[in-house]
Short mmCIF file of C-alpha atoms and ligand atoms in Angstrom, two decimals:
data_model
loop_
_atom_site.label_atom_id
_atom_site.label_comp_id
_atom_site.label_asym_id
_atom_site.label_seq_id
_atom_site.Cartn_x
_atom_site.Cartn_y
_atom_site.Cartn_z
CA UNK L 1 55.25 133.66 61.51
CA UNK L 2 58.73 135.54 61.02
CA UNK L 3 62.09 133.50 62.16
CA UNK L 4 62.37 136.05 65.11
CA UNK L 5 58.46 134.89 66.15
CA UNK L 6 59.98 130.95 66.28
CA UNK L 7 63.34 131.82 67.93
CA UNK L 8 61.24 133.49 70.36
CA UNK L 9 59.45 130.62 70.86
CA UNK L 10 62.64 128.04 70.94
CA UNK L 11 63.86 130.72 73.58
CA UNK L 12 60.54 130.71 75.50
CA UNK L 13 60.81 127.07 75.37
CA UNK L 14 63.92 126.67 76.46
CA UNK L 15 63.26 128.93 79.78
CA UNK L 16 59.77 126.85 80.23
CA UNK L 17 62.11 123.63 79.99
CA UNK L 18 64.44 125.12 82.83
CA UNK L 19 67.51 124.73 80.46
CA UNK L 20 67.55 128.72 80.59
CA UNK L 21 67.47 129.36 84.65
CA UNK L 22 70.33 131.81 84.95
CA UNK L 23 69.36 134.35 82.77
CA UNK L 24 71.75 137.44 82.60
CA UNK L 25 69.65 140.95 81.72
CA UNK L 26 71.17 143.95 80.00
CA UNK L 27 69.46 147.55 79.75
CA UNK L 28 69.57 150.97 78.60
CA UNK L 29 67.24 153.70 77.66
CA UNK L 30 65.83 152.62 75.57
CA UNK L 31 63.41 150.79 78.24
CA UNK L 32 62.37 153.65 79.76
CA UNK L 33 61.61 155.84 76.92
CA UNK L 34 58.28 154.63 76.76
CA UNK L 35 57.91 155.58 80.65
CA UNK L 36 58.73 159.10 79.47
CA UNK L 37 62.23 159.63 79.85
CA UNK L 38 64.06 160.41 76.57
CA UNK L 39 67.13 158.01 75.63
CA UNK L 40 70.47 159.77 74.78
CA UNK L 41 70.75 158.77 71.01
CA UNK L 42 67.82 158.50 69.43
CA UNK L 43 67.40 161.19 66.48
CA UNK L 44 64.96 164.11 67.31
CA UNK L 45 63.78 162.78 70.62
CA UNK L 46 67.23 161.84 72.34
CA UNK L 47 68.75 163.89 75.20
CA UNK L 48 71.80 164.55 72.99
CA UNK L 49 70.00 166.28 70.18
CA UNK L 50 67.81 168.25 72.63
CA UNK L 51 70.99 169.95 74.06
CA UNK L 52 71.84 173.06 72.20
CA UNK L 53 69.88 175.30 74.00
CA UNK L 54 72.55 174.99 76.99
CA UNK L 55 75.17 175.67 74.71
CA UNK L 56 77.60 173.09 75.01
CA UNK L 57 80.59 172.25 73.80
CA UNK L 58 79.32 169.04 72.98
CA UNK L 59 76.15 166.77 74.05
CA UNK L 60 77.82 164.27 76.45
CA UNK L 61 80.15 167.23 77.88
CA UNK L 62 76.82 167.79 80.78
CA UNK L 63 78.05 164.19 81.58
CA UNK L 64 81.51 165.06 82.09
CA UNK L 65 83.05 165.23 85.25
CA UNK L 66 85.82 167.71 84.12
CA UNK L 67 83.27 169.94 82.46
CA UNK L 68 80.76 169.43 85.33
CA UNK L 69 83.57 171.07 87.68
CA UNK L 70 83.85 174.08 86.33
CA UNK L 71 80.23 174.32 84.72
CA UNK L 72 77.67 172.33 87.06
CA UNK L 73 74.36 174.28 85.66
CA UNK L 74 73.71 172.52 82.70
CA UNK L 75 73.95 168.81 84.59
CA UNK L 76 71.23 170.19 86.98
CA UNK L 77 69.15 171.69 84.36
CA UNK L 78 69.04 168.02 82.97
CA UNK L 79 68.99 166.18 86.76
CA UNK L 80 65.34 168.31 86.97
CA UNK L 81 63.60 166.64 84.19
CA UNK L 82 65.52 162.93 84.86
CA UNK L 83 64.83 162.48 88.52
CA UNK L 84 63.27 159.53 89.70
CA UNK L 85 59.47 160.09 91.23
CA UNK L 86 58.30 161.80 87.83
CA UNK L 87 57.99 158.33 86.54
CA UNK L 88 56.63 154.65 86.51
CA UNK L 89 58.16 151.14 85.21
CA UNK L 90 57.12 149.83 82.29
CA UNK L 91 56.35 146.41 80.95
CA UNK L 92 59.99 145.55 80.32
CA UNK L 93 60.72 146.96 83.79
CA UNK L 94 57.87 144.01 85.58
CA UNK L 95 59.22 141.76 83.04
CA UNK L 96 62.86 141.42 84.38
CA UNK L 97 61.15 141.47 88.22
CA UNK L 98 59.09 138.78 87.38
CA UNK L 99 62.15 136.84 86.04
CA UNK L 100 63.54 137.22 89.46
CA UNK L 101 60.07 136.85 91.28
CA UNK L 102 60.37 133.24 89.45
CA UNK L 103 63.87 132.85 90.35
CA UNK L 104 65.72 132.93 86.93
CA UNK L 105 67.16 136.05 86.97
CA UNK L 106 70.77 135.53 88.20
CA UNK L 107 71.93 139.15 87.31
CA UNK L 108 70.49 142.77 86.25
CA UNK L 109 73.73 144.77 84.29
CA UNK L 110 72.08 148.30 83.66
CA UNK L 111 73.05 151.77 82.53
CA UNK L 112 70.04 153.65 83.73
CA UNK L 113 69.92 155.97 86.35
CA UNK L 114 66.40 156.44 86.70
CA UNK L 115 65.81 153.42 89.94
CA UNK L 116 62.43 152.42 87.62
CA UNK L 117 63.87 148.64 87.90
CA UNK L 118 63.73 148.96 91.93
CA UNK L 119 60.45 151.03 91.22
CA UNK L 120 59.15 147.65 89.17
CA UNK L 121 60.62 145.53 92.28
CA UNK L 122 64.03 143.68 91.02
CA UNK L 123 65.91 142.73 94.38
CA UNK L 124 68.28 145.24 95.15
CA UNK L 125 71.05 142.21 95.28
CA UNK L 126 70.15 141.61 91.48
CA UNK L 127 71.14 144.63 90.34
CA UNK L 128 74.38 145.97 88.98
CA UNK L 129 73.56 149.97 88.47
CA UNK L 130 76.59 150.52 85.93
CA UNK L 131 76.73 154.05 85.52
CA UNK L 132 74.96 154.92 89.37
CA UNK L 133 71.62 156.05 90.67
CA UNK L 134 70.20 159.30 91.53
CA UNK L 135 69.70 157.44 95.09
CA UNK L 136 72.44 158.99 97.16
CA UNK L 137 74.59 161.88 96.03
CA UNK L 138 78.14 162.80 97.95
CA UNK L 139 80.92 166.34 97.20
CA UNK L 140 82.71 165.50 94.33
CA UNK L 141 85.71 166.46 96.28
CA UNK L 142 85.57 165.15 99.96
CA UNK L 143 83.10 162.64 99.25
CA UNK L 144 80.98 163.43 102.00
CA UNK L 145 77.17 162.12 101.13
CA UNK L 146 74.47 164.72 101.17
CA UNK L 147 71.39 164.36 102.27
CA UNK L 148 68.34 163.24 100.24
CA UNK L 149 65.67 165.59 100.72
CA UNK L 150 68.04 168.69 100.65
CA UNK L 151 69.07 167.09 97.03
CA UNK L 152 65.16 166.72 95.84
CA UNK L 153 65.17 170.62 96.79
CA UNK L 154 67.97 172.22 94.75
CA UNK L 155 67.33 169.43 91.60
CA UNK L 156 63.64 171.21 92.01
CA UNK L 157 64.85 174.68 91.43
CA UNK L 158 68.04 173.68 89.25
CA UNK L 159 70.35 174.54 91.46
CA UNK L 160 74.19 172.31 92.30
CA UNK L 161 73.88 172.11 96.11
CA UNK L 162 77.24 172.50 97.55
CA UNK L 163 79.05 170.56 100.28
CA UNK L 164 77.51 171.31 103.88
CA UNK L 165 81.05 169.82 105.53
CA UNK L 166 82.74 172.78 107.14
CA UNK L 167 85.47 174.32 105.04
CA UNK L 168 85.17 171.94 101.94
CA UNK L 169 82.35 173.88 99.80
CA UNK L 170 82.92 171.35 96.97
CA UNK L 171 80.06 170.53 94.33
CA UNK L 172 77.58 167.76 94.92
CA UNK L 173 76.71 165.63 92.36
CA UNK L 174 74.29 162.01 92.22
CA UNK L 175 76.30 159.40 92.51
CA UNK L 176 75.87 158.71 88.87
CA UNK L 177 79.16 157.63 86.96
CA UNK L 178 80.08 161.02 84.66
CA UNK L 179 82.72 159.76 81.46
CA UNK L 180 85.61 159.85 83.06
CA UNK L 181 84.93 158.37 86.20
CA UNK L 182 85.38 154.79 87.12
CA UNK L 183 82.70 152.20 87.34
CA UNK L 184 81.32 151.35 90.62
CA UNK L 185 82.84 148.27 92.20
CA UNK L 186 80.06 145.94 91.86
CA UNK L 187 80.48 146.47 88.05
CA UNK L 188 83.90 145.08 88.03
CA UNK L 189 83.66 142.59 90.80
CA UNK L 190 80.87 140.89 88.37
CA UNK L 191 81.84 141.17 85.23
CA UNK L 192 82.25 137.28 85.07
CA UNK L 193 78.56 136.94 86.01
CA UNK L 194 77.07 136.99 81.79
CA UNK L 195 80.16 134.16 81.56
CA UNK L 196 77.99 132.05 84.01
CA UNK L 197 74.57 133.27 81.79
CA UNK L 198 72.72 130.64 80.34
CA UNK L 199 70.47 133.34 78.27
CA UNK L 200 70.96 136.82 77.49
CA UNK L 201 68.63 139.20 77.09
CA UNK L 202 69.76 142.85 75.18
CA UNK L 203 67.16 145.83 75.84
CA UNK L 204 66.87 149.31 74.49
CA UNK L 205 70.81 150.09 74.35
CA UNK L 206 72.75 151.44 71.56
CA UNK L 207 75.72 149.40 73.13
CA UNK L 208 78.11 152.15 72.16
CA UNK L 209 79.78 153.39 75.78
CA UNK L 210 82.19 150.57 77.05
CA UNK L 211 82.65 149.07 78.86
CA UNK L 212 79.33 147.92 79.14
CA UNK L 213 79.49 147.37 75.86
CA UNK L 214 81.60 144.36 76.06
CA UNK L 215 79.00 142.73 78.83
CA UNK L 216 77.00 140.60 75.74
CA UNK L 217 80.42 139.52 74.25
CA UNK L 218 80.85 138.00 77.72
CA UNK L 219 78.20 134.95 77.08
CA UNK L 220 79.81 131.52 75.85
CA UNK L 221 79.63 130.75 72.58
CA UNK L 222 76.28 128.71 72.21
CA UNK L 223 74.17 130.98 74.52
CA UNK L 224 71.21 132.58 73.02
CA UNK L 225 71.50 136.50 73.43
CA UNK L 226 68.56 138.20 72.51
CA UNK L 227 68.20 141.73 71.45
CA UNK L 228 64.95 143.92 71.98
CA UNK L 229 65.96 147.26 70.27
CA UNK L 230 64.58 149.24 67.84
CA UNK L 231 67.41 148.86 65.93
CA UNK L 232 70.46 145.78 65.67
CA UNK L 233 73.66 147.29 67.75
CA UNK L 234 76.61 146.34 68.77
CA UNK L 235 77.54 142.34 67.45
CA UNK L 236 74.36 141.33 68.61
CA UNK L 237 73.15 138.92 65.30
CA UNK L 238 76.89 137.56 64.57
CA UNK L 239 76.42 134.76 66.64
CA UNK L 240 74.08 131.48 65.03
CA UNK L 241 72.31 131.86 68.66
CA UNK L 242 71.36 135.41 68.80
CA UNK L 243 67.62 136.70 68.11
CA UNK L 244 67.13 139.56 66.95
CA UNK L 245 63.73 141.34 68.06
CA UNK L 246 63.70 144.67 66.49
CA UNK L 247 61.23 147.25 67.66
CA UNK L 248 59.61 148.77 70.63
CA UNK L 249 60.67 146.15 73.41
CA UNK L 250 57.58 146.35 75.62
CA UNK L 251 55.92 144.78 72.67
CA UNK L 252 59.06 142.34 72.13
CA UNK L 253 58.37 141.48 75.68
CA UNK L 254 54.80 140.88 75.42
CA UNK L 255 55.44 138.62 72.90
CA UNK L 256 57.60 136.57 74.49
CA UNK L 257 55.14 136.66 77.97
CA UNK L 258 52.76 135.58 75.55
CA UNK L 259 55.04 132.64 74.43
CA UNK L 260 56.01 131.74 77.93
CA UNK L 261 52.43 131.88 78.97
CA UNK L 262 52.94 134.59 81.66
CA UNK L 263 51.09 137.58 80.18
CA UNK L 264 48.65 137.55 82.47
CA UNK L 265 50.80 137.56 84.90
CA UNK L 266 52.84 140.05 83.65
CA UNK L 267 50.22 142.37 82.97
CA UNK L 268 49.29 142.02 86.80
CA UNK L 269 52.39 142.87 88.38
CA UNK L 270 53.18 145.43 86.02
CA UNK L 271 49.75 147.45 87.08
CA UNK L 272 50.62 146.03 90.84
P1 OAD G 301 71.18 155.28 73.96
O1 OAD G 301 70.31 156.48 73.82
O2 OAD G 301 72.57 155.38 73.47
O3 OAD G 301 70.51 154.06 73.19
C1 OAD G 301 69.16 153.71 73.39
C2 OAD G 301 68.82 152.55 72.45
O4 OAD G 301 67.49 152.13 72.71
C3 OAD G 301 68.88 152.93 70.97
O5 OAD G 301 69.48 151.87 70.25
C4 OAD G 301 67.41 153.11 70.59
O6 OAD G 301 67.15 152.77 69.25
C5 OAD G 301 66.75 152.12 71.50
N1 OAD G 301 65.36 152.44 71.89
C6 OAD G 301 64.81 153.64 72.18
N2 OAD G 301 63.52 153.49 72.54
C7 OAD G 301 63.25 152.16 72.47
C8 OAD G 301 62.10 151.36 72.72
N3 OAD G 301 60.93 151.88 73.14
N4 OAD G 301 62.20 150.02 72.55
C9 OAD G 301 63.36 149.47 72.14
N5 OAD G 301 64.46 150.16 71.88
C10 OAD G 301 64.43 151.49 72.06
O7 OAD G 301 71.10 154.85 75.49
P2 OAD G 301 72.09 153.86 76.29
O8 OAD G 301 72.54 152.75 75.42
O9 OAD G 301 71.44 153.53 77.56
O10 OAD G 301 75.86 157.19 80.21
O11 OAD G 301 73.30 154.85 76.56
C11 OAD G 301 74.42 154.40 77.24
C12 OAD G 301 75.01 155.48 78.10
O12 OAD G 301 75.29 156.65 77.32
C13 OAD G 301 74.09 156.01 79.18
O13 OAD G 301 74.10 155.20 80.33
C14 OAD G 301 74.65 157.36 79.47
C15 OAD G 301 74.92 157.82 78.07
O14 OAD G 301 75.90 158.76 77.94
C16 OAD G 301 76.30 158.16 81.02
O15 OAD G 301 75.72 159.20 81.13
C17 OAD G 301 77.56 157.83 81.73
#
């Protein structure tokens, strides 16, 4: 019985107690890499280190918008192996829809662009998609939306459809946030949301691209955070209050279904 098996349990108490009813989620790739989709970071199997073969000048350049101007190939080379339909939710994924199924989930803050948390069935209206969705796409330059099945087509052969509107011609790209693009609005018009959390749960981010980042540093002082990650990031663990769950988080999760005495459950609506 480790000290992060009994703060699990003081956390899974708390929630069964209904001190912990507005509980604030925050994700990254790390919860989907065991649905098959590679995370950015992680050494050997992240996206970054898989990049050379498209000969960049550096990994996260295929997510800049400046670079994707002038070079779009490399983005859609990517877009064919990350689009949404080639994969299913995982554990983690039913876990945060059964948090809202039970109405304790008062927000969803995540980075992915993979739709898996829709795909495990967390309300649309409980989550914040940070960095964007493959679900619509739009010309980087008029802004005109493109249509979806036209986009499934060229991310199938690789190809950057370009903008149907007459005269315009401009690149298409998902309406996923590239560095140096701003934030969609619903990302700024609730960044007060983790002040109102009364839990905090951390999963599978390397908290390293703000300002997401800063979303856990948003909880009051005195509000457990807990961290599912293979590894400790960010300043998750300065805080007396935070947990620290290190490894893979489906089985962090498990454990604390277990604890809550929802695994069953879980297990259920995960395999729907
Ligand atoms: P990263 O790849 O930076 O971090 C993933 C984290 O999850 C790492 O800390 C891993 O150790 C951990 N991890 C991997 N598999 C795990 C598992 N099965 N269980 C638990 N932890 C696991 O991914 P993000 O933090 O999501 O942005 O990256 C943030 C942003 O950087 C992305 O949204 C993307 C990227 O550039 C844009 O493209 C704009």
């Amino acid at each position: 019985d480790t000290l992060s098996d009994r703060s699990l349990r003081a956390v899974a108490q708390l929630i069964k107690d209904g001190a912990a009813k507005q509980i604030v989620v925050m994700t990254g790739a790390g919860i989907s890499t065991a649905a098959g989709i590679p995370d950015f970071r992680s050494p050997k199997t992240g996206l970054y280190h898989n990049l050379a073969r498209l000969n960049l000048p550096h990994p996260e350049a295929v997510f800049e918008i400046d670079f994707f101007r002038d070079n779009p190939e490399p983005f859609y080379l990517l877009a064919k192996e990350l689009y949404p339909g080639n994969f299913s939710p995982t554990i983690s994924h039913a876990f945060i829809a059964l948090l809202a199924k039970k109405g304790l989930l008062r927000m969803l803050f995540t980075q992915n662009i993979d739709c898996l948390e829709r795909a495990a069935g967390v309300p649309a209206d409980r989550i914040i998609e940070a960095h964007g969705s493959f679900a619509t796409q739009r010309c980087i330059d008029c802004k005109t939306p493109f249509p979806d099945d036209q986009m499934r087509e060229h991310v199938k052969r690789g190809e950057a459809p370009r903008c149907a509107r007459d005269g315009c011609g401009g690149l298409v790209k998902p309406d996923i946030v590239f560095f140096g693009e701003q934030l969609p609005e619903a990302f700024h018009s609730n960044i007060s949301v983790p002040c109102a959390a009364d839990l905090v749960l951390v999963m599978g981010t390397s908290l390293l691209v703000h300002p997401f980042a800063g979303l856990p540093r948003r909880a009051r002082e005195g509000v457990p955070r807990v961290l599912f990650n293979l590894e400790r990031v960010g300043d998750m663990g300065t805080r007396a209050d935070d947990v620290l769950v290190l490894g893979d988080c489906d089985s962090g999760i498990r454990k604390l279904a277990d604890e809550l005495g929802w695994r069953d459950e879980l297990e259920a609506l995960w395999r729907g």
